[in-house]
GROMACS .gro file of N, CA and C in nm:
model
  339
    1UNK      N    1   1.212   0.599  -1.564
    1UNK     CA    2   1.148   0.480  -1.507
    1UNK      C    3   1.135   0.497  -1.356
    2UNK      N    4   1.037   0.484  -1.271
    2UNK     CA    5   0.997   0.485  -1.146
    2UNK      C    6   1.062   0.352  -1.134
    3UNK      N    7   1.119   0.350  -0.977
    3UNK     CA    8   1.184   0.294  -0.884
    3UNK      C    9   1.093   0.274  -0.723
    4UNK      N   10   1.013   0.186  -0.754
    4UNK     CA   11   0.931   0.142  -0.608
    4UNK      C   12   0.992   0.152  -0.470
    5UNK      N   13   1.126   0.088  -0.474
    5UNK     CA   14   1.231   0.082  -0.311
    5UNK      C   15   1.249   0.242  -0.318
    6UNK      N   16   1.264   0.240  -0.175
    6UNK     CA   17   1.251   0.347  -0.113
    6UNK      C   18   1.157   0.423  -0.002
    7UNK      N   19   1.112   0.530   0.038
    7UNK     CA   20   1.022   0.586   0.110
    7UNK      C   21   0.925   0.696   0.053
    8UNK      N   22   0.812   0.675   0.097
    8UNK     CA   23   0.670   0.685  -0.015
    8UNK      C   24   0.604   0.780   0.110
    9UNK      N   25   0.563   0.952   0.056
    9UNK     CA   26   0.426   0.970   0.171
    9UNK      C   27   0.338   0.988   0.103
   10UNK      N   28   0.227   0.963   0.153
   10UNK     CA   29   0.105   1.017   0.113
   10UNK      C   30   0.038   1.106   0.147
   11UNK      N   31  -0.077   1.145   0.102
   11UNK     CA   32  -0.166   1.292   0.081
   11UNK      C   33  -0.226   1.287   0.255
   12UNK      N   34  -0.210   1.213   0.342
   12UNK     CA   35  -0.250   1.208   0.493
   12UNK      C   36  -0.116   1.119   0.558
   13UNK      N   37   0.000   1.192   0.535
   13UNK     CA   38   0.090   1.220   0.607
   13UNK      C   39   0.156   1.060   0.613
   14UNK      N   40   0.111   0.953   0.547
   14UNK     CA   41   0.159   0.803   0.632
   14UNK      C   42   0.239   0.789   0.525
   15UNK      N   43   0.356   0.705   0.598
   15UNK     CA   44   0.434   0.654   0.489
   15UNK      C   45   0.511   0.549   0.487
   16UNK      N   46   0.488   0.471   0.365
   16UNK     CA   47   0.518   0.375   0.340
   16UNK      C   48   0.688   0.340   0.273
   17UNK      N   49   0.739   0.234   0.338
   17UNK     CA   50   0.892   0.171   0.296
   17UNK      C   51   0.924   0.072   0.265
   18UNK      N   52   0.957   0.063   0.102
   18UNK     CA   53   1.003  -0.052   0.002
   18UNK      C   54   1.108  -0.061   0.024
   19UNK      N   55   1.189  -0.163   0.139
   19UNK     CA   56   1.240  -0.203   0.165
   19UNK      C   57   1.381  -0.283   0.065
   20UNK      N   58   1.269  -0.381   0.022
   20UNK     CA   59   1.329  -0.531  -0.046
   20UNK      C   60   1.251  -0.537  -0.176
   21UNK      N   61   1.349  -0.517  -0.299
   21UNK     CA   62   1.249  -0.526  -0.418
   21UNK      C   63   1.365  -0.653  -0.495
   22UNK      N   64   1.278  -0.754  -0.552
   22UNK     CA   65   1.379  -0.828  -0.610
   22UNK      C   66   1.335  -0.857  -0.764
   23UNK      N   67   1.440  -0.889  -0.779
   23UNK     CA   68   1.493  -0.870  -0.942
   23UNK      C   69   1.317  -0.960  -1.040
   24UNK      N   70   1.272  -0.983  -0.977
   24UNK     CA   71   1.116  -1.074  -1.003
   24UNK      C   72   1.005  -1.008  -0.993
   25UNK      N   73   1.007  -0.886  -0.902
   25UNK     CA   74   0.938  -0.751  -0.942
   25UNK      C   75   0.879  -0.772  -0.728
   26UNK      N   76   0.878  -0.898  -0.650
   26UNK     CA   77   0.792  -0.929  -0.554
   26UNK      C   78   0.881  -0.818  -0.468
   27UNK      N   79   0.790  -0.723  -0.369
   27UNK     CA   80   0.876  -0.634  -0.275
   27UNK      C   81   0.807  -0.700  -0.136
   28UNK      N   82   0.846  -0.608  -0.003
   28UNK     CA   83   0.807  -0.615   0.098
   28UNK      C   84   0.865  -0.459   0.170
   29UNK      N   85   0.847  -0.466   0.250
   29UNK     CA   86   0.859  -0.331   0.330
   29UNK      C   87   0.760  -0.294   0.453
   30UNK      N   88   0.748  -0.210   0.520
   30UNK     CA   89   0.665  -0.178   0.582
   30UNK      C   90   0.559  -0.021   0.596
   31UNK      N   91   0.456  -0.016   0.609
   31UNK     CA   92   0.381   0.100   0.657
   31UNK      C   93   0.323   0.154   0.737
   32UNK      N   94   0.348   0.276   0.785
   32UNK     CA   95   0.366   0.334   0.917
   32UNK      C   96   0.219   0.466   0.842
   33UNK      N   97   0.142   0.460   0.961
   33UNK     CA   98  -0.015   0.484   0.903
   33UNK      C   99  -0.043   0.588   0.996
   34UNK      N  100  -0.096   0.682   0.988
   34UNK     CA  101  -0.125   0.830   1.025
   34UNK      C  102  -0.208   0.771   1.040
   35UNK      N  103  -0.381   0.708   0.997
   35UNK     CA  104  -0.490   0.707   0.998
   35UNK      C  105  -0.507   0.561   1.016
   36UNK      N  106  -0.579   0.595   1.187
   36UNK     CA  107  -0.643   0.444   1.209
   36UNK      C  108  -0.791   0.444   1.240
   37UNK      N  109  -0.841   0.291   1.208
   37UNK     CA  110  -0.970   0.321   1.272
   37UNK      C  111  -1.038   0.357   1.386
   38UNK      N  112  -0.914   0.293   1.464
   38UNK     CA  113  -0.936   0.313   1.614
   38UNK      C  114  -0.900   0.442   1.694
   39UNK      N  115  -0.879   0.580   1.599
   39UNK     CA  116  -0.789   0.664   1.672
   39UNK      C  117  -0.670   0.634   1.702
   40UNK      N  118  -0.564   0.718   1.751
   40UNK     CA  119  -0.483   0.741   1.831
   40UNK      C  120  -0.337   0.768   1.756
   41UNK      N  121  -0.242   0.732   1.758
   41UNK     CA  122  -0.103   0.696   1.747
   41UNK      C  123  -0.074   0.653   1.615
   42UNK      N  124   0.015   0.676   1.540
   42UNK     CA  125   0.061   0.608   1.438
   42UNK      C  126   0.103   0.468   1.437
   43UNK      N  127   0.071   0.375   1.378
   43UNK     CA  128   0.146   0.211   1.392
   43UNK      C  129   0.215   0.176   1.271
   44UNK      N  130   0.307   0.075   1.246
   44UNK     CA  131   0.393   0.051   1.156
   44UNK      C  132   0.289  -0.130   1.172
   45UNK      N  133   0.308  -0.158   1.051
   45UNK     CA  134   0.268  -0.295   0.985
   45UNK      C  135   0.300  -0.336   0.844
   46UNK      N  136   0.306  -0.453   0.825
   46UNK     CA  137   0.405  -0.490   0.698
   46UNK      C  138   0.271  -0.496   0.608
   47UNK      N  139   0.407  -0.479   0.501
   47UNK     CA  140   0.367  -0.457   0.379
   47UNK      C  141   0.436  -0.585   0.293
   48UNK      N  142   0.294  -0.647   0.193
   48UNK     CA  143   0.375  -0.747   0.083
   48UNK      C  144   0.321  -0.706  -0.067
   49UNK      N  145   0.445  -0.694  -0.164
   49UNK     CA  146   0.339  -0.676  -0.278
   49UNK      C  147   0.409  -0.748  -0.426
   50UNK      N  148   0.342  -0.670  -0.502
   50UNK     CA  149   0.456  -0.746  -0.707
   50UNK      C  150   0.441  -0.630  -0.715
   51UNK      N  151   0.561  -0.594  -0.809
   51UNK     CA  152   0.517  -0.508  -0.961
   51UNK      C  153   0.512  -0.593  -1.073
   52UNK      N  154   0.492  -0.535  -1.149
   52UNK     CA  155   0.433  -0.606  -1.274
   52UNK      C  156   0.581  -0.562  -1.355
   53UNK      N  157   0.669  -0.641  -1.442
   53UNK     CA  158   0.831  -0.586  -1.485
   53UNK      C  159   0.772  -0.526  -1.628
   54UNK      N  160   0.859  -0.425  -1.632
   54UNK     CA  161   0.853  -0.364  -1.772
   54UNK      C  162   0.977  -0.349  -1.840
   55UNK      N  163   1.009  -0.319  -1.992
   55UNK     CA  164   1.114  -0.339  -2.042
   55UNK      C  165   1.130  -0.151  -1.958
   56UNK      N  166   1.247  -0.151  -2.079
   56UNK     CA  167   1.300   0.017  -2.102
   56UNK      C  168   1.132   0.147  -2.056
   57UNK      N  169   1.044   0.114  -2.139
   57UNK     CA  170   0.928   0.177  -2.132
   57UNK      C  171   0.823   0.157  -2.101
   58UNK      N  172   0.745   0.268  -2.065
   58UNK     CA  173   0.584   0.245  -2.032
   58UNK      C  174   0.619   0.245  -1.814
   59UNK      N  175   0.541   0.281  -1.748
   59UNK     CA  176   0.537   0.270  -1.629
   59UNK      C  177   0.475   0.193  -1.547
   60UNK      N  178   0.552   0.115  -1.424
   60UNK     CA  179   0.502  -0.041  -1.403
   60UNK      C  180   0.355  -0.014  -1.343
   61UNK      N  181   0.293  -0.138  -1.312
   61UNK     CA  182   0.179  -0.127  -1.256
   61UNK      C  183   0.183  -0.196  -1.111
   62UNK      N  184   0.165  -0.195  -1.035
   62UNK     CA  185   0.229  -0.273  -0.879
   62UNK      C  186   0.071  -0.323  -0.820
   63UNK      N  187   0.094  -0.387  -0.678
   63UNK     CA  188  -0.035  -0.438  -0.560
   63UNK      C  189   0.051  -0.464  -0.523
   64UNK      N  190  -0.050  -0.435  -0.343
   64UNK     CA  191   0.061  -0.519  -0.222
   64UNK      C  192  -0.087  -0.493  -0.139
   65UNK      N  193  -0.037  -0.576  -0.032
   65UNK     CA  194  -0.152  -0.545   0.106
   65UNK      C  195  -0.063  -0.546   0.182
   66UNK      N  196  -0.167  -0.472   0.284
   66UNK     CA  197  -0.075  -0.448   0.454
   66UNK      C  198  -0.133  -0.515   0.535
   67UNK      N  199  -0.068  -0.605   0.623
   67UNK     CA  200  -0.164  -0.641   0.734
   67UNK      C  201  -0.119  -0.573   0.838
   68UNK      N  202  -0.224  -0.516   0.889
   68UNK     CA  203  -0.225  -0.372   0.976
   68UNK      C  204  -0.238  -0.467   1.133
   69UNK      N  205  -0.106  -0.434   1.203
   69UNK     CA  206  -0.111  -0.520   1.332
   69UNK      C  207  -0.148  -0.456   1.447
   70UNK      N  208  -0.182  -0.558   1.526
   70UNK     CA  209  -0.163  -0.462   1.653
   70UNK      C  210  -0.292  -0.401   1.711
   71UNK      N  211  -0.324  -0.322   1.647
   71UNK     CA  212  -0.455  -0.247   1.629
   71UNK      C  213  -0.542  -0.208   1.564
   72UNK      N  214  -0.548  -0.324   1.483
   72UNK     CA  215  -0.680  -0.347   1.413
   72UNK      C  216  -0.720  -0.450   1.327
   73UNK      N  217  -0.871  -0.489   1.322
   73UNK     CA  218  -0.833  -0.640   1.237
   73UNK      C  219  -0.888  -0.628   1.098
   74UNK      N  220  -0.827  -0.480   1.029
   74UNK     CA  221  -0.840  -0.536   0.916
   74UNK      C  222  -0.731  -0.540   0.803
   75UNK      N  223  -0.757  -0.555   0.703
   75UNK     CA  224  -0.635  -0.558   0.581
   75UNK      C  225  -0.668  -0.464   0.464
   76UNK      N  226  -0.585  -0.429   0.405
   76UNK     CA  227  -0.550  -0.330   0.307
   76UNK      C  228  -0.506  -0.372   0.209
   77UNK      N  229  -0.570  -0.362   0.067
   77UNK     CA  230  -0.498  -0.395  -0.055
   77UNK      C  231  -0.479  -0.305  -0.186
   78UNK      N  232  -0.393  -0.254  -0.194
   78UNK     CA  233  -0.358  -0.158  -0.327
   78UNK      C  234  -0.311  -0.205  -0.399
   79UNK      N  235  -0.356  -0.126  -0.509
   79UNK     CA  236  -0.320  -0.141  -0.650
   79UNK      C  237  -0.269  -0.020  -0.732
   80UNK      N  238  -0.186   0.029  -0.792
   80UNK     CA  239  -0.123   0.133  -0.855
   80UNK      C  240  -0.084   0.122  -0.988
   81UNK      N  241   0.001   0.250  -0.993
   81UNK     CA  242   0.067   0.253  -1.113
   81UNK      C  243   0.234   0.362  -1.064
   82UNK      N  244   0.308   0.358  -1.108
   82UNK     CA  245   0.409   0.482  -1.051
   82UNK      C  246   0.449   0.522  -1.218
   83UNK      N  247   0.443   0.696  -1.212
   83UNK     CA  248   0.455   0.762  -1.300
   83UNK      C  249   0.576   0.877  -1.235
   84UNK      N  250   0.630   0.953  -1.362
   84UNK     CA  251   0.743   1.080  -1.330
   84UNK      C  252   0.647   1.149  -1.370
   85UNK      N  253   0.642   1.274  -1.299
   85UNK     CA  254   0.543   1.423  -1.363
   85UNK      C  255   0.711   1.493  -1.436
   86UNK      N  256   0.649   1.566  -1.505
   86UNK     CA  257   0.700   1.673  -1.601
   86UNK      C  258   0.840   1.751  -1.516
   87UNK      N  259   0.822   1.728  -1.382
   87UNK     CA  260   0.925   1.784  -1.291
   87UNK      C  261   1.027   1.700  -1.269
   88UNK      N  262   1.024   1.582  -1.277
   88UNK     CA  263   1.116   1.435  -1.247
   88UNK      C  264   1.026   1.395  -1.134
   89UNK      N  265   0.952   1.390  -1.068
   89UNK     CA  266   0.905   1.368  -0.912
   89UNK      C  267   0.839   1.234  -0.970
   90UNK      N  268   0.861   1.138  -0.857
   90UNK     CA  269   0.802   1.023  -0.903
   90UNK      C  270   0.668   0.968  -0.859
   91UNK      N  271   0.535   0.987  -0.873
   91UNK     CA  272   0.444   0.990  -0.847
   91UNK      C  273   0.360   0.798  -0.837
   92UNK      N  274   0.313   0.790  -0.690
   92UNK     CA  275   0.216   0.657  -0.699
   92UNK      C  276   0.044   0.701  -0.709
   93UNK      N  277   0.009   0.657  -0.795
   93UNK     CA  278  -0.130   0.665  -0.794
   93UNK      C  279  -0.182   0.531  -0.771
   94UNK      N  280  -0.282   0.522  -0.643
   94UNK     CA  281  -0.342   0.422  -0.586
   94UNK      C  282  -0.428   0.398  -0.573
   95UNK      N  283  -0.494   0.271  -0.611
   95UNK     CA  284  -0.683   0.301  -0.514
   95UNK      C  285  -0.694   0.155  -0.431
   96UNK      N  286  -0.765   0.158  -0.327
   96UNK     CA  287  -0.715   0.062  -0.205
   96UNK      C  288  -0.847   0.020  -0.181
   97UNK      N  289  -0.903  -0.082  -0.118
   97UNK     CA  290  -0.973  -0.108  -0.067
   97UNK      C  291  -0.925  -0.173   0.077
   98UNK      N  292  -1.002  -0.119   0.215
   98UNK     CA  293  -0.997  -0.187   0.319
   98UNK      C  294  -1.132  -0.316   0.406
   99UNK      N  295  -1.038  -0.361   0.428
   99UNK     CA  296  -1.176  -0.461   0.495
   99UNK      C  297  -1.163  -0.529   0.648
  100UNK      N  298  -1.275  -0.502   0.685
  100UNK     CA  299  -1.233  -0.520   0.844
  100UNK      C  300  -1.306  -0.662   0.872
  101UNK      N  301  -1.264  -0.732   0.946
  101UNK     CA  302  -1.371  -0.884   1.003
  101UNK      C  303  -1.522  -0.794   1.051
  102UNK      N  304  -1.607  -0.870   1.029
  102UNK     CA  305  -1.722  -0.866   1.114
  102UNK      C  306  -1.776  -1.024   1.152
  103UNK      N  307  -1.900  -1.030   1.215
  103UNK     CA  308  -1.957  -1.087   1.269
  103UNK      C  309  -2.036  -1.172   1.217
  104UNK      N  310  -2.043  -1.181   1.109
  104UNK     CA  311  -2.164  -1.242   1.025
  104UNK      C  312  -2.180  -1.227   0.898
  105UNK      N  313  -2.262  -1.326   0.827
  105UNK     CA  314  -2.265  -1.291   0.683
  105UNK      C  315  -2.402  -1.168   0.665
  106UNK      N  316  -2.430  -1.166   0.760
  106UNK     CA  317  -2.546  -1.048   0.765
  106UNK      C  318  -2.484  -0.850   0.760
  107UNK      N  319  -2.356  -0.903   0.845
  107UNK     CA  320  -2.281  -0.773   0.864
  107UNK      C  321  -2.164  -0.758   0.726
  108UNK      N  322  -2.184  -0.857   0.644
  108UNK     CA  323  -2.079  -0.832   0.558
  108UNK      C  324  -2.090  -0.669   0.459
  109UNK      N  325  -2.226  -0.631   0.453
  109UNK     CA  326  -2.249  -0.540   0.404
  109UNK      C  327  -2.117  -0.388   0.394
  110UNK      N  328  -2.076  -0.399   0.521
  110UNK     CA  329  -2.057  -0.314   0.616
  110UNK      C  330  -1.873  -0.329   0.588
  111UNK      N  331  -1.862  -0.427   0.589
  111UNK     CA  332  -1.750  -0.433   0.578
  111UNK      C  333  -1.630  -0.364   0.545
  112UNK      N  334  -1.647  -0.394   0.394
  112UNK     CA  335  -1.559  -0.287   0.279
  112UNK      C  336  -1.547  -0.173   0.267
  113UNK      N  337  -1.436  -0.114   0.278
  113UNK     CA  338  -1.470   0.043   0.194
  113UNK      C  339  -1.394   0.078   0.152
   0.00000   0.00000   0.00000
């Protein structure tokens, strides 16, 4: 069974820390991000999310968003699954969408990605 708490990197170096996981599946933690929009420096910004509880079997399914501070105005929301590969290694597979404010409902196009 995958275990969410703890420290997480990803395939571009950033990594994320499940801090606080409670017995209800809701975590928090924070993520510290290699890749910004703005260039420069790595930043740390919190993280809120669920897992979804499972008995004995099957591997949970989780979401959380980050609100990315400081330096930049947008937000981040993932969705996963955490699996063991064949080695014991405990693997998150994610797909995220980010979204930044714009200016208008004309610029919303632009927004997402």
């Amino acid at each position: 069974q995958c275990q969410l708490n703890g420290v997480w990197r990803n395939d571009q170096d950033s990594l994320m820390e499940i801090s606080v996981l409670r017995d209800n599946g809701d975590f928090q933690g924070q993520y510290l991000t290699q890749v910004t929009l703005a260039g420069g420096c790595a930043q740390i910004s919190p993280l809120r999310g669920a897992q979804q509880q499972l008995g004995e079997e099957g591997w949970p399914t989780f979401a959380f968003t980050v609100r990315w501070e400081k330096f930049s105005n947008a937000t981040t929301a993932f969705v996963g699954q955490c699996f063991v590969d064949a080695g014991g290694k405990e693997i998150l597979s994610t797909t995220w969408l980010l979204r930044e404010a714009v200016g208008s409902l004309e610029e919303d196009w632009k927004a997402t990605r």
